[in-house]
C-alpha cells in the first residue's frame, strides 16, 4: 500500500499506471478469495446442518411450500398460523420467491424430497449472502477512498459467525440483508455526488423491495430517507437542481418504483387505515382458537407478566433502567449473538466476546482521534446506524418490560441491515491512522480477532462440540 501510494514519486507515469493496474487486479483476487472461502463455509453449512437449527427455518420452509402451490397469495391455514406467523396483510415476497424456486426444482426433479427442497432453498440463501458481501465491498469503496482498505469490511462480514451460519439456512433475513446493503450502496453513491437521480431511484427500489420481504426494513427506510432529504435540501442549488431529463433507464426505475410503492401501500397503508398498526395482530385476522395455536401466544401465556410494566414500575421492581440495560445487557447480548450463534441451538463463545467489546471501544477512540471533517456520506452512515440501532434497542426494552427481562428476542441478526455501514466505518477509521506501525498493529489484531472468531473454528470442531448439529457421515 505504501509503495502504491508513493508510486508517482519514484516511477514514470507508465510504470505508475502499470503498478495501479496490477494493484487493482490483486485486490480483485483477494476479494474473490474471500468470497470463495465464505461460499465454501456457508455451502458446507447448507449441505450438512440438520433441520431445525437455523432461526425460524421450519416456519420459513412451511410457508415456502405453501406459496409453491399458487402463483398468488395463499390463504392462511392451520399449517401456517400454527407457526405463529400469518399470510394475510403481511409482507410476502421472500416466501413467494421461495415458492418459485421450489417450482423450478420440481420441474427438473418431480420426485424431490423435502430435504432436497430445503437444500435448494438453503443454497439460494448462500447466493443472497454472496451478493450481500459483494455490495458490502462496493459500499466500502464509497466510504473509504484508499486502495485495499475496502476489502477489510468484506473480510469482517465474511468472518461474522452468525452471518455465515444464517447464510446456510432458509431465513428471510438473507434476502433482506442483500437488499439493505444494495440500497445503502446506492444511497451513499448519491451522497458522493454520483448521478443523483439514478442512484436515488435505485436506493428507493431496493428499500421498497426489502419492505415487501420484511417489515423491519421500514426503520432503515425512514432514517435513510431523512439522510437523503437533508442532503437534497443542502445540495439543491449546487449539484442537484435543476434535474436533467430522465433517461430510459431512469424511467424504467421510476416505473418499477411506482409499482413497488403501490405494493407497499396495499400492505402497510391498508393495515394502518384498517388495523391502526403496521401489521395486524392475530386477533384482527384469526379466531381466538386459531391464535392459541401460535408458539408466540404460548410463550406469552407461559412467561409474560400479563401486563406490560411502566418504566417506573420496572425500576422500582429492581430491573435495570434503559442506560444500565444498554451497557450491561444489550451490548453484550448483541455481540454474543452476532459473533456466536443463536438459533434453535446456541453457541456463545463468551471467552472471546470481551475482545470484541474492546475492539469496538478501540474503534470509537480511534475515530475520536483521527476523524477530521469527514464527508456527509460518513456522517449519514453514523446517523443511520444510530437511528436503526435505537429502534431495535427500544423494541427489545419494551419486550423486556412485558416479559420481566427474560431477554426474549435479543438477536444480533436484527442489526445485520446496518452491519455493512458499521464495518465500513471500521475500515474508514483504520485507514486514517497516520502512524504506520500503529496502523499495521491495529489491522493485524483486527484480522486475527475475526479469523479466530469466524466460521473456521465452528466447522472444524463439528465432530466434537457441534457433532449433534451436523448430519452423520
Coordinates of C-alpha atoms in Angstrom, one line a residue:
X1 CA 0.0 0.0 0.0
X2 CA 2.8 2.5 0.9
X3 CA 4.6 1.6 -2.4
X4 CA 1.4 2.2 -4.3
X5 CA 0.7 5.5 -2.5
X6 CA 4.0 7.0 -3.5
X7 CA 4.3 5.3 -6.9
X8 CA 4.4 8.6 -8.8
X9 CA 7.5 9.8 -6.8
X10 CA 9.8 7.0 -7.9
X11 CA 8.2 5.7 -11.2
X12 CA 7.4 7.1 -14.5
X13 CA 3.7 7.7 -15.4
X14 CA 3.6 4.4 -17.4
X15 CA 5.2 2.5 -14.6
X16 CA 2.8 4.0 -12.1
X17 CA -0.2 3.1 -14.3
X18 CA 1.1 -0.5 -14.6
X19 CA 1.5 -0.6 -10.8
X20 CA -2.0 0.7 -10.2
X21 CA -3.4 -1.8 -12.7
X22 CA -1.6 -4.7 -11.0
X23 CA -2.8 -3.5 -7.6
X24 CA -6.4 -3.4 -8.8
X25 CA -6.1 -7.0 -10.2
X26 CA -4.6 -8.2 -6.9
X27 CA -7.4 -6.6 -4.9
X28 CA -9.9 -8.5 -7.1
X29 CA -8.1 -11.7 -6.5
X30 CA -8.2 -11.1 -2.7
X31 CA -11.9 -10.2 -2.9
X32 CA -12.6 -13.4 -4.9
X33 CA -10.7 -15.4 -2.4
X34 CA -12.7 -14.0 0.5
X35 CA -16.0 -14.7 -1.4
X36 CA -14.8 -18.3 -2.3
X37 CA -13.9 -19.1 1.3
X38 CA -17.2 -17.7 2.5
X39 CA -19.1 -19.7 -0.1
X40 CA -17.3 -22.9 0.9
X41 CA -18.2 -22.4 4.6
X42 CA -21.8 -21.4 4.0
X43 CA -22.4 -24.2 1.4
X44 CA -21.0 -26.7 3.9
X45 CA -23.5 -25.5 6.5
X46 CA -26.3 -25.7 3.9
X47 CA -25.5 -29.2 2.9
X48 CA -24.7 -30.7 6.3
X49 CA -26.6 -28.9 9.0
X50 CA -29.5 -30.9 10.3
X51 CA -33.0 -29.4 10.1
X52 CA -34.5 -27.2 12.8
X53 CA -31.4 -25.3 14.0
X54 CA -31.4 -22.2 11.7
X55 CA -33.6 -19.5 13.3
X56 CA -37.2 -20.0 12.2
X57 CA -36.2 -22.3 9.3
X58 CA -39.0 -24.8 9.8
X59 CA -41.6 -22.0 9.6
X60 CA -40.0 -20.4 6.5
X61 CA -39.8 -23.8 4.8
X62 CA -43.5 -24.5 5.5
X63 CA -44.5 -21.0 4.2
X64 CA -42.3 -21.5 1.1
X65 CA -44.0 -24.8 0.3
X66 CA -47.4 -23.3 0.8
X67 CA -46.6 -20.5 -1.7
X68 CA -45.3 -23.1 -4.1
X69 CA -48.9 -24.2 -4.5
X70 CA -50.1 -21.0 -6.1
X71 CA -48.8 -18.0 -8.1
X72 CA -50.8 -15.7 -6.0
X73 CA -51.1 -15.2 -2.2
X74 CA -52.4 -18.4 -0.5
X75 CA -54.9 -18.3 2.4
X76 CA -53.9 -18.9 6.0
X77 CA -54.3 -22.5 7.2
X78 CA -53.6 -24.4 10.4
X79 CA -50.2 -25.3 8.9
X80 CA -49.3 -21.6 8.7
X81 CA -50.8 -20.0 11.7
X82 CA -49.6 -22.8 14.0
X83 CA -46.1 -21.4 13.3
X84 CA -47.1 -18.0 14.8
X85 CA -46.9 -16.1 11.5
X86 CA -49.7 -15.1 9.2
X87 CA -50.1 -14.6 5.5
X88 CA -52.9 -12.1 5.4
X89 CA -51.8 -8.5 5.2
X90 CA -48.1 -9.4 5.8
X91 CA -45.0 -9.0 3.6
X92 CA -44.9 -11.9 1.2
X93 CA -42.1 -11.5 -1.3
X94 CA -39.5 -13.8 0.3
X95 CA -41.8 -16.8 0.6
X96 CA -43.3 -16.1 -2.9
X97 CA -39.8 -16.2 -4.5
X98 CA -39.0 -19.4 -2.5
X99 CA -42.2 -20.9 -3.9
X100 CA -40.9 -20.2 -7.4
X101 CA -37.6 -21.8 -6.5
X102 CA -39.4 -24.9 -5.3
X103 CA -41.4 -24.9 -8.6
X104 CA -38.2 -24.8 -10.6
X105 CA -36.7 -27.7 -8.6
X106 CA -39.8 -29.8 -9.0
X107 CA -39.8 -29.1 -12.7
X108 CA -36.4 -30.8 -13.1
X109 CA -37.0 -33.3 -10.3
X110 CA -40.7 -34.0 -9.7
X111 CA -39.8 -36.6 -7.0
X112 CA -37.6 -34.2 -5.0
X113 CA -37.8 -34.9 -1.3
X114 CA -38.4 -32.2 1.4
X115 CA -34.7 -32.4 2.2
X116 CA -33.7 -31.7 -1.4
X117 CA -36.1 -28.8 -1.5
X118 CA -34.7 -27.5 1.8
X119 CA -31.1 -27.7 0.5
X120 CA -32.2 -25.9 -2.7
X121 CA -33.6 -23.0 -0.7
X122 CA -30.5 -23.0 1.5
X123 CA -28.3 -22.7 -1.5
X124 CA -30.4 -19.8 -2.7
X125 CA -29.7 -18.1 0.7
X126 CA -26.0 -18.6 0.0
X127 CA -26.4 -16.7 -3.3
X128 CA -28.2 -13.9 -1.4
X129 CA -25.3 -13.6 1.1
X130 CA -22.6 -13.7 -1.6
X131 CA -24.4 -10.7 -3.2
X132 CA -24.5 -9.1 0.3
X133 CA -20.7 -9.4 0.6
X134 CA -20.2 -8.0 -2.9
X135 CA -22.3 -5.0 -2.2
X136 CA -20.5 -4.6 1.1
X137 CA -17.3 -4.2 -0.9
X138 CA -18.9 -1.7 -3.2
X139 CA -20.4 0.2 -0.2
X140 CA -16.9 0.2 1.5
X141 CA -15.4 1.7 -1.7
X142 CA -17.8 4.6 -1.4
X143 CA -17.0 5.2 2.3
X144 CA -13.2 4.6 2.0
X145 CA -11.2 6.4 -0.7
X146 CA -7.9 4.5 -0.2
X147 CA -7.0 1.3 -2.1
X148 CA -7.1 -2.1 -0.4
X149 CA -9.0 -0.9 2.7
X150 CA -12.5 -1.6 1.2
X151 CA -11.5 -5.3 1.4
X152 CA -11.5 -5.1 5.2
X153 CA -15.3 -4.8 5.7
X154 CA -15.9 -7.7 3.4
X155 CA -13.4 -9.9 5.4
X156 CA -15.1 -8.8 8.7
X157 CA -18.6 -9.7 7.4
X158 CA -17.5 -13.0 5.9
X159 CA -16.0 -13.9 9.3
X160 CA -19.0 -12.8 11.3
X161 CA -20.1 -16.2 12.7
X162 CA -23.9 -15.6 12.8
X163 CA -23.9 -14.2 9.3
X164 CA -22.2 -17.3 7.9
X165 CA -24.4 -19.6 9.9
X166 CA -27.6 -17.8 8.8
X167 CA -26.4 -17.8 5.2
X168 CA -26.5 -21.6 5.1
X169 CA -30.2 -21.7 6.1
X170 CA -33.7 -20.7 5.0
X171 CA -34.5 -17.4 6.6
X172 CA -35.8 -14.2 5.0
X173 CA -33.0 -12.2 6.7
X174 CA -30.6 -13.3 3.9
X175 CA -32.7 -11.7 1.2
X176 CA -33.3 -8.6 3.3
X177 CA -29.6 -8.2 4.1
X178 CA -28.8 -8.1 0.4
X179 CA -31.5 -5.6 -0.4
X180 CA -30.5 -3.3 2.6
X181 CA -26.8 -3.5 1.6
X182 CA -27.5 -2.7 -2.0
X183 CA -29.9 0.1 -1.1
X184 CA -27.3 1.7 1.2
X185 CA -24.6 1.4 -1.5
X186 CA -26.8 3.4 -4.0
X187 CA -27.7 5.9 -1.3
X188 CA -24.0 6.6 -0.4
X189 CA -23.2 6.9 -4.1
X190 CA -25.8 9.7 -4.3
X191 CA -24.2 11.4 -1.3
X192 CA -20.9 11.2 -3.1
X193 CA -22.2 13.2 -6.0
X194 CA -22.5 10.2 -8.4
X195 CA -25.6 10.5 -10.7
X196 CA -28.1 11.7 -8.0
X197 CA -31.3 10.7 -9.9
X198 CA -30.3 7.2 -10.9
X199 CA -28.8 6.3 -7.5
X200 CA -31.7 7.8 -5.6
X201 CA -34.2 5.7 -7.6
X202 CA -32.1 2.5 -7.3
X203 CA -31.9 3.1 -3.5
X204 CA -35.7 3.5 -3.2
X205 CA -36.3 0.4 -5.4
X206 CA -34.1 -1.7 -3.1
X207 CA -35.7 -0.4 0.1
X208 CA -39.2 -0.9 -1.3
X209 CA -38.4 -4.5 -2.3
X210 CA -37.0 -5.1 1.1
X211 CA -40.2 -3.8 2.8
X212 CA -42.2 -6.3 0.8
X213 CA -40.0 -9.1 2.3
X214 CA -39.9 -8.0 5.9
X215 CA -41.4 -5.1 7.8
X216 CA -38.2 -4.4 9.8
X217 CA -36.8 -2.7 6.8
X218 CA -39.2 0.2 7.5
X219 CA -36.9 1.9 10.1
X220 CA -34.0 1.7 7.7
X221 CA -36.2 3.3 5.0
X222 CA -37.1 6.1 7.4
X223 CA -33.7 7.0 8.6
X224 CA -32.1 6.7 5.2
X225 CA -34.9 8.9 3.8
X226 CA -34.2 11.5 6.4
X227 CA -30.5 11.5 5.5
X228 CA -31.4 11.7 1.8
X229 CA -33.8 14.6 2.4
X230 CA -31.2 16.6 4.4
X231 CA -28.6 16.0 1.6
X232 CA -31.1 17.1 -1.1
X233 CA -32.0 20.3 0.7
X234 CA -28.4 21.2 1.3
X235 CA -27.3 20.5 -2.2
X236 CA -30.4 21.6 -4.0
X237 CA -28.8 24.8 -5.6
X238 CA -25.4 23.3 -6.3
X239 CA -25.4 19.8 -7.7
X240 CA -29.0 18.5 -7.8
X241 CA -31.4 21.0 -9.3
X242 CA -32.4 21.6 -12.0
X243 CA -32.8 17.9 -12.7
X244 CA -31.8 16.8 -16.2
X245 CA -34.2 14.9 -18.5
X246 CA -34.8 11.4 -17.4
X247 CA -33.0 8.7 -19.4
X248 CA -34.7 5.4 -20.5
X249 CA -33.0 3.6 -17.6
X250 CA -34.2 6.2 -15.1
X251 CA -37.8 6.0 -16.5
X252 CA -37.7 2.2 -16.1
X253 CA -36.5 2.5 -12.5
X254 CA -39.3 5.1 -11.8
X255 CA -41.9 2.8 -13.2
X256 CA -40.7 -0.1 -11.1
X257 CA -40.6 2.2 -8.1
X258 CA -44.2 3.3 -8.6
X259 CA -45.3 -0.4 -8.7
X260 CA -43.4 -1.1 -5.6
X261 CA -44.8 1.9 -3.7
X262 CA -48.3 0.7 -4.7
X263 CA -47.5 -2.8 -3.4
X264 CA -46.2 -1.4 -0.1
X265 CA -49.3 0.8 0.3
X266 CA -51.5 -2.2 -0.3
X267 CA -49.9 -3.9 2.7
X268 CA -48.8 -1.2 5.1
X269 CA -51.2 1.6 4.1
X270 CA -54.1 -0.8 4.3
X271 CA -53.0 -2.0 7.7
X272 CA -52.6 1.5 9.1
X273 CA -56.1 2.5 7.9
X274 CA -57.9 -0.7 8.9
X275 CA -56.0 -2.0 11.8
X276 CA -54.2 1.1 13.1
X277 CA -50.9 -0.8 13.1
X278 CA -48.2 -1.6 10.6
X279 CA -49.0 -5.3 10.9
X280 CA -52.3 -6.7 12.2
X281 CA -52.4 -8.7 15.4
X282 CA -53.5 -12.3 15.3
X283 CA -56.9 -11.4 16.8
X284 CA -57.5 -9.0 13.9
X285 CA -57.5 -11.7 11.3
X286 CA -58.0 -15.1 13.0
X287 CA -60.3 -16.7 15.6
X288 CA -59.1 -16.9 19.2
X289 CA -58.8 -20.7 19.0
X290 CA -56.6 -20.3 15.9
X291 CA -54.4 -17.7 17.7
X292 CA -54.0 -20.0 20.7
X293 CA -52.0 -22.4 18.4
X294 CA -49.3 -19.9 18.0
X295 CA -46.0 -20.6 19.8
X296 CA -45.7 -16.9 20.5
X297 CA -49.1 -16.9 22.2
X298 CA -48.0 -19.9 24.2
X299 CA -44.8 -18.1 25.2
X300 CA -46.8 -15.1 26.2
X301 CA -49.1 -17.2 28.4
X302 CA -46.2 -19.0 30.0
X303 CA -43.6 -16.3 30.5
X304 CA -45.1 -12.8 30.3
X305 CA -46.1 -10.7 33.2
X306 CA -49.7 -10.4 31.8
X307 CA -49.4 -6.7 31.7
X308 CA -46.5 -4.5 30.5
X309 CA -44.7 -2.7 33.2
X310 CA -44.1 1.0 33.1
X311 CA -40.5 2.3 33.2
X312 CA -41.1 3.5 36.8
X313 CA -42.5 0.1 37.9
X314 CA -39.7 -1.8 36.3
X315 CA -37.0 0.3 38.1
X316 CA -38.9 0.0 41.4
X317 CA -39.0 -3.8 40.9
X318 CA -35.2 -3.8 40.7
X319 CA -34.9 -4.1 36.9
X320 CA -32.3 -2.1 35.1
X321 CA -33.0 1.4 33.8
X322 CA -32.5 1.9 30.0
X323 CA -28.9 3.2 30.3
X324 CA -27.8 0.3 32.6
X325 CA -29.7 -2.2 30.4
X326 CA -27.9 -0.8 27.3
X327 CA -24.4 -1.0 28.8
X328 CA -24.6 -4.2 30.9
X329 CA -27.2 -6.3 28.9
X330 CA -28.0 -5.1 25.4
X331 CA -24.5 -4.5 24.0
X332 CA -23.2 -7.8 25.5
X333 CA -26.1 -9.8 24.1
X334 CA -25.9 -8.3 20.7
X335 CA -22.2 -9.0 20.4
X336 CA -22.6 -12.6 21.8
X337 CA -25.4 -13.3 19.3
X338 CA -23.6 -11.8 16.4
X339 CA -20.2 -13.4 16.9
X340 CA -21.8 -16.5 18.4
X341 CA -24.8 -18.4 17.1
X342 CA -28.4 -18.1 18.2
X343 CA -30.8 -20.5 16.6
X344 CA -32.8 -23.4 17.9
X345 CA -29.5 -24.5 19.2
X346 CA -26.9 -21.9 20.5
X347 CA -23.2 -21.4 20.7
X348 CA -22.0 -18.4 22.8
X349 CA -18.2 -18.0 22.7
X350 CA -18.1 -16.0 25.9
X351 CA -14.3 -16.2 26.2
X352 CA -13.9 -14.0 23.1
X353 CA -16.8 -11.5 23.4
X354 CA -14.7 -9.3 25.7
X355 CA -12.2 -8.9 22.9
X356 CA -15.0 -7.8 20.6
X357 CA -16.1 -5.2 23.1
X358 CA -12.6 -3.9 23.5
X359 CA -12.3 -3.9 19.7
X360 CA -15.3 -1.6 19.2
X361 CA -14.3 0.6 22.1
X362 CA -10.9 1.0 20.4
X363 CA -12.6 1.9 17.1
X364 CA -14.6 4.6 18.9
X365 CA -11.4 6.0 20.5
X366 CA -9.6 6.0 17.1
X367 CA -12.5 7.7 15.4
X368 CA -12.4 10.4 18.1
X369 CA -8.7 10.8 17.4
X370 CA -8.5 10.7 13.7
X371 CA -11.8 11.8 12.2
X372 CA -11.2 15.3 10.9
X373 CA -14.1 16.8 9.0
X374 CA -15.4 13.6 7.4
X375 CA -17.7 14.0 4.4
X376 CA -21.5 13.9 4.5
X377 CA -21.5 10.2 3.5
X378 CA -19.7 9.3 6.7
X379 CA -22.0 11.3 9.0
X380 CA -25.1 10.0 7.2
X381 CA -23.8 6.4 7.9
X382 CA -23.4 7.3 11.6
X383 CA -26.9 8.7 11.7
X384 CA -28.5 5.7 10.0
X385 CA -26.6 3.3 12.3
X386 CA -27.6 5.1 15.5
X387 CA -31.2 5.6 14.4
X388 CA -31.7 2.0 13.4
X389 CA -30.0 0.6 16.4
X390 CA -32.1 2.8 18.6
X391 CA -35.3 1.4 17.2
X392 CA -34.0 -2.2 17.8
X393 CA -33.0 -1.2 21.4
X394 CA -36.4 0.4 22.2
X395 CA -38.2 -2.7 20.7
X396 CA -36.1 -5.0 22.9
X397 CA -36.5 -2.9 26.0
X398 CA -40.3 -2.8 25.5
X399 CA -40.3 -6.6 25.2
X400 CA -38.3 -6.8 28.5
X401 CA -41.0 -4.7 30.2
X402 CA -43.6 -7.3 29.1
X403 CA -41.6 -10.4 30.0
X404 CA -39.8 -9.4 33.1
X405 CA -36.3 -9.0 31.5
X406 CA -36.0 -12.6 30.3
X407 CA -34.2 -11.4 27.2
X408 CA -36.5 -12.8 24.6
X409 CA -35.9 -11.6 21.0
X410 CA -32.4 -10.3 21.7
X411 CA -30.8 -11.3 18.4
X412 CA -27.7 -9.9 16.8
X413 CA -29.0 -10.6 13.3
X414 CA -31.6 -7.9 13.8
X415 CA -28.7 -5.4 13.3
X416 CA -27.5 -7.0 10.1
X417 CA -29.3 -4.5 7.8
X418 CA -26.7 -1.9 9.0
X419 CA -23.7 -4.1 9.6
X420 CA -22.2 -3.1 6.3
X421 CA -22.2 0.6 7.4
X422 CA -20.6 -0.5 10.7
X423 CA -17.8 -2.4 9.1
X424 CA -17.4 0.3 6.5
X425 CA -16.8 2.9 9.3
X426 CA -14.3 0.4 10.9
X427 CA -12.3 0.3 7.7
X428 CA -12.6 4.1 7.2
X429 CA -11.3 4.7 10.8
X430 CA -8.4 2.3 10.5
X431 CA -7.4 3.8 7.1
X432 CA -7.0 7.2 8.7
X433 CA -4.4 6.1 11.3
X434 CA -1.3 8.1 10.3
X435 CA 1.3 6.2 12.3
X436 CA 2.3 3.2 10.1
X437 CA 3.3 0.9 13.0
X438 CA 0.1 1.6 14.9
X439 CA -1.9 1.1 11.7
X440 CA -0.3 -2.3 11.0
X441 CA -0.8 -3.4 14.6
X442 CA -4.5 -2.4 14.7
X443 CA -5.1 -4.1 11.3
X444 CA -3.3 -7.3 12.4
X445 CA -5.2 -7.5 15.6
X446 CA -8.5 -7.0 13.8
X447 CA -7.8 -9.7 11.2
X448 CA -6.7 -12.2 14.0
X449 CA -9.8 -11.5 16.1
X450 CA -12.3 -12.0 13.3
X451 CA -10.5 -15.0 11.9
X452 CA -10.3 -16.7 15.3
X453 CA -13.9 -15.9 16.0
X454 CA -15.1 -16.8 12.5
X455 CA -16.7 -19.9 10.9
X456 CA -13.5 -21.9 10.6
X457 CA -13.5 -22.9 14.2
X458 CA -17.2 -23.8 14.1
X459 CA -16.8 -26.0 11.1
X460 CA -13.5 -27.7 12.1
X461 CA -15.0 -28.6 15.5
X462 CA -18.2 -30.1 14.3
X463 CA -17.1 -33.6 15.1
X464 CA -16.7 -32.7 18.7
X465 CA -18.5 -29.8 20.2
X466 CA -21.1 -29.4 17.4
X467 CA -21.4 -33.1 16.3
X468 CA -25.2 -33.1 17.0
X469 CA -25.7 -30.1 14.7
X470 CA -24.5 -31.9 11.6
X471 CA -25.7 -34.9 9.6
X472 CA -23.7 -38.1 10.3
X473 CA -21.2 -39.0 7.7

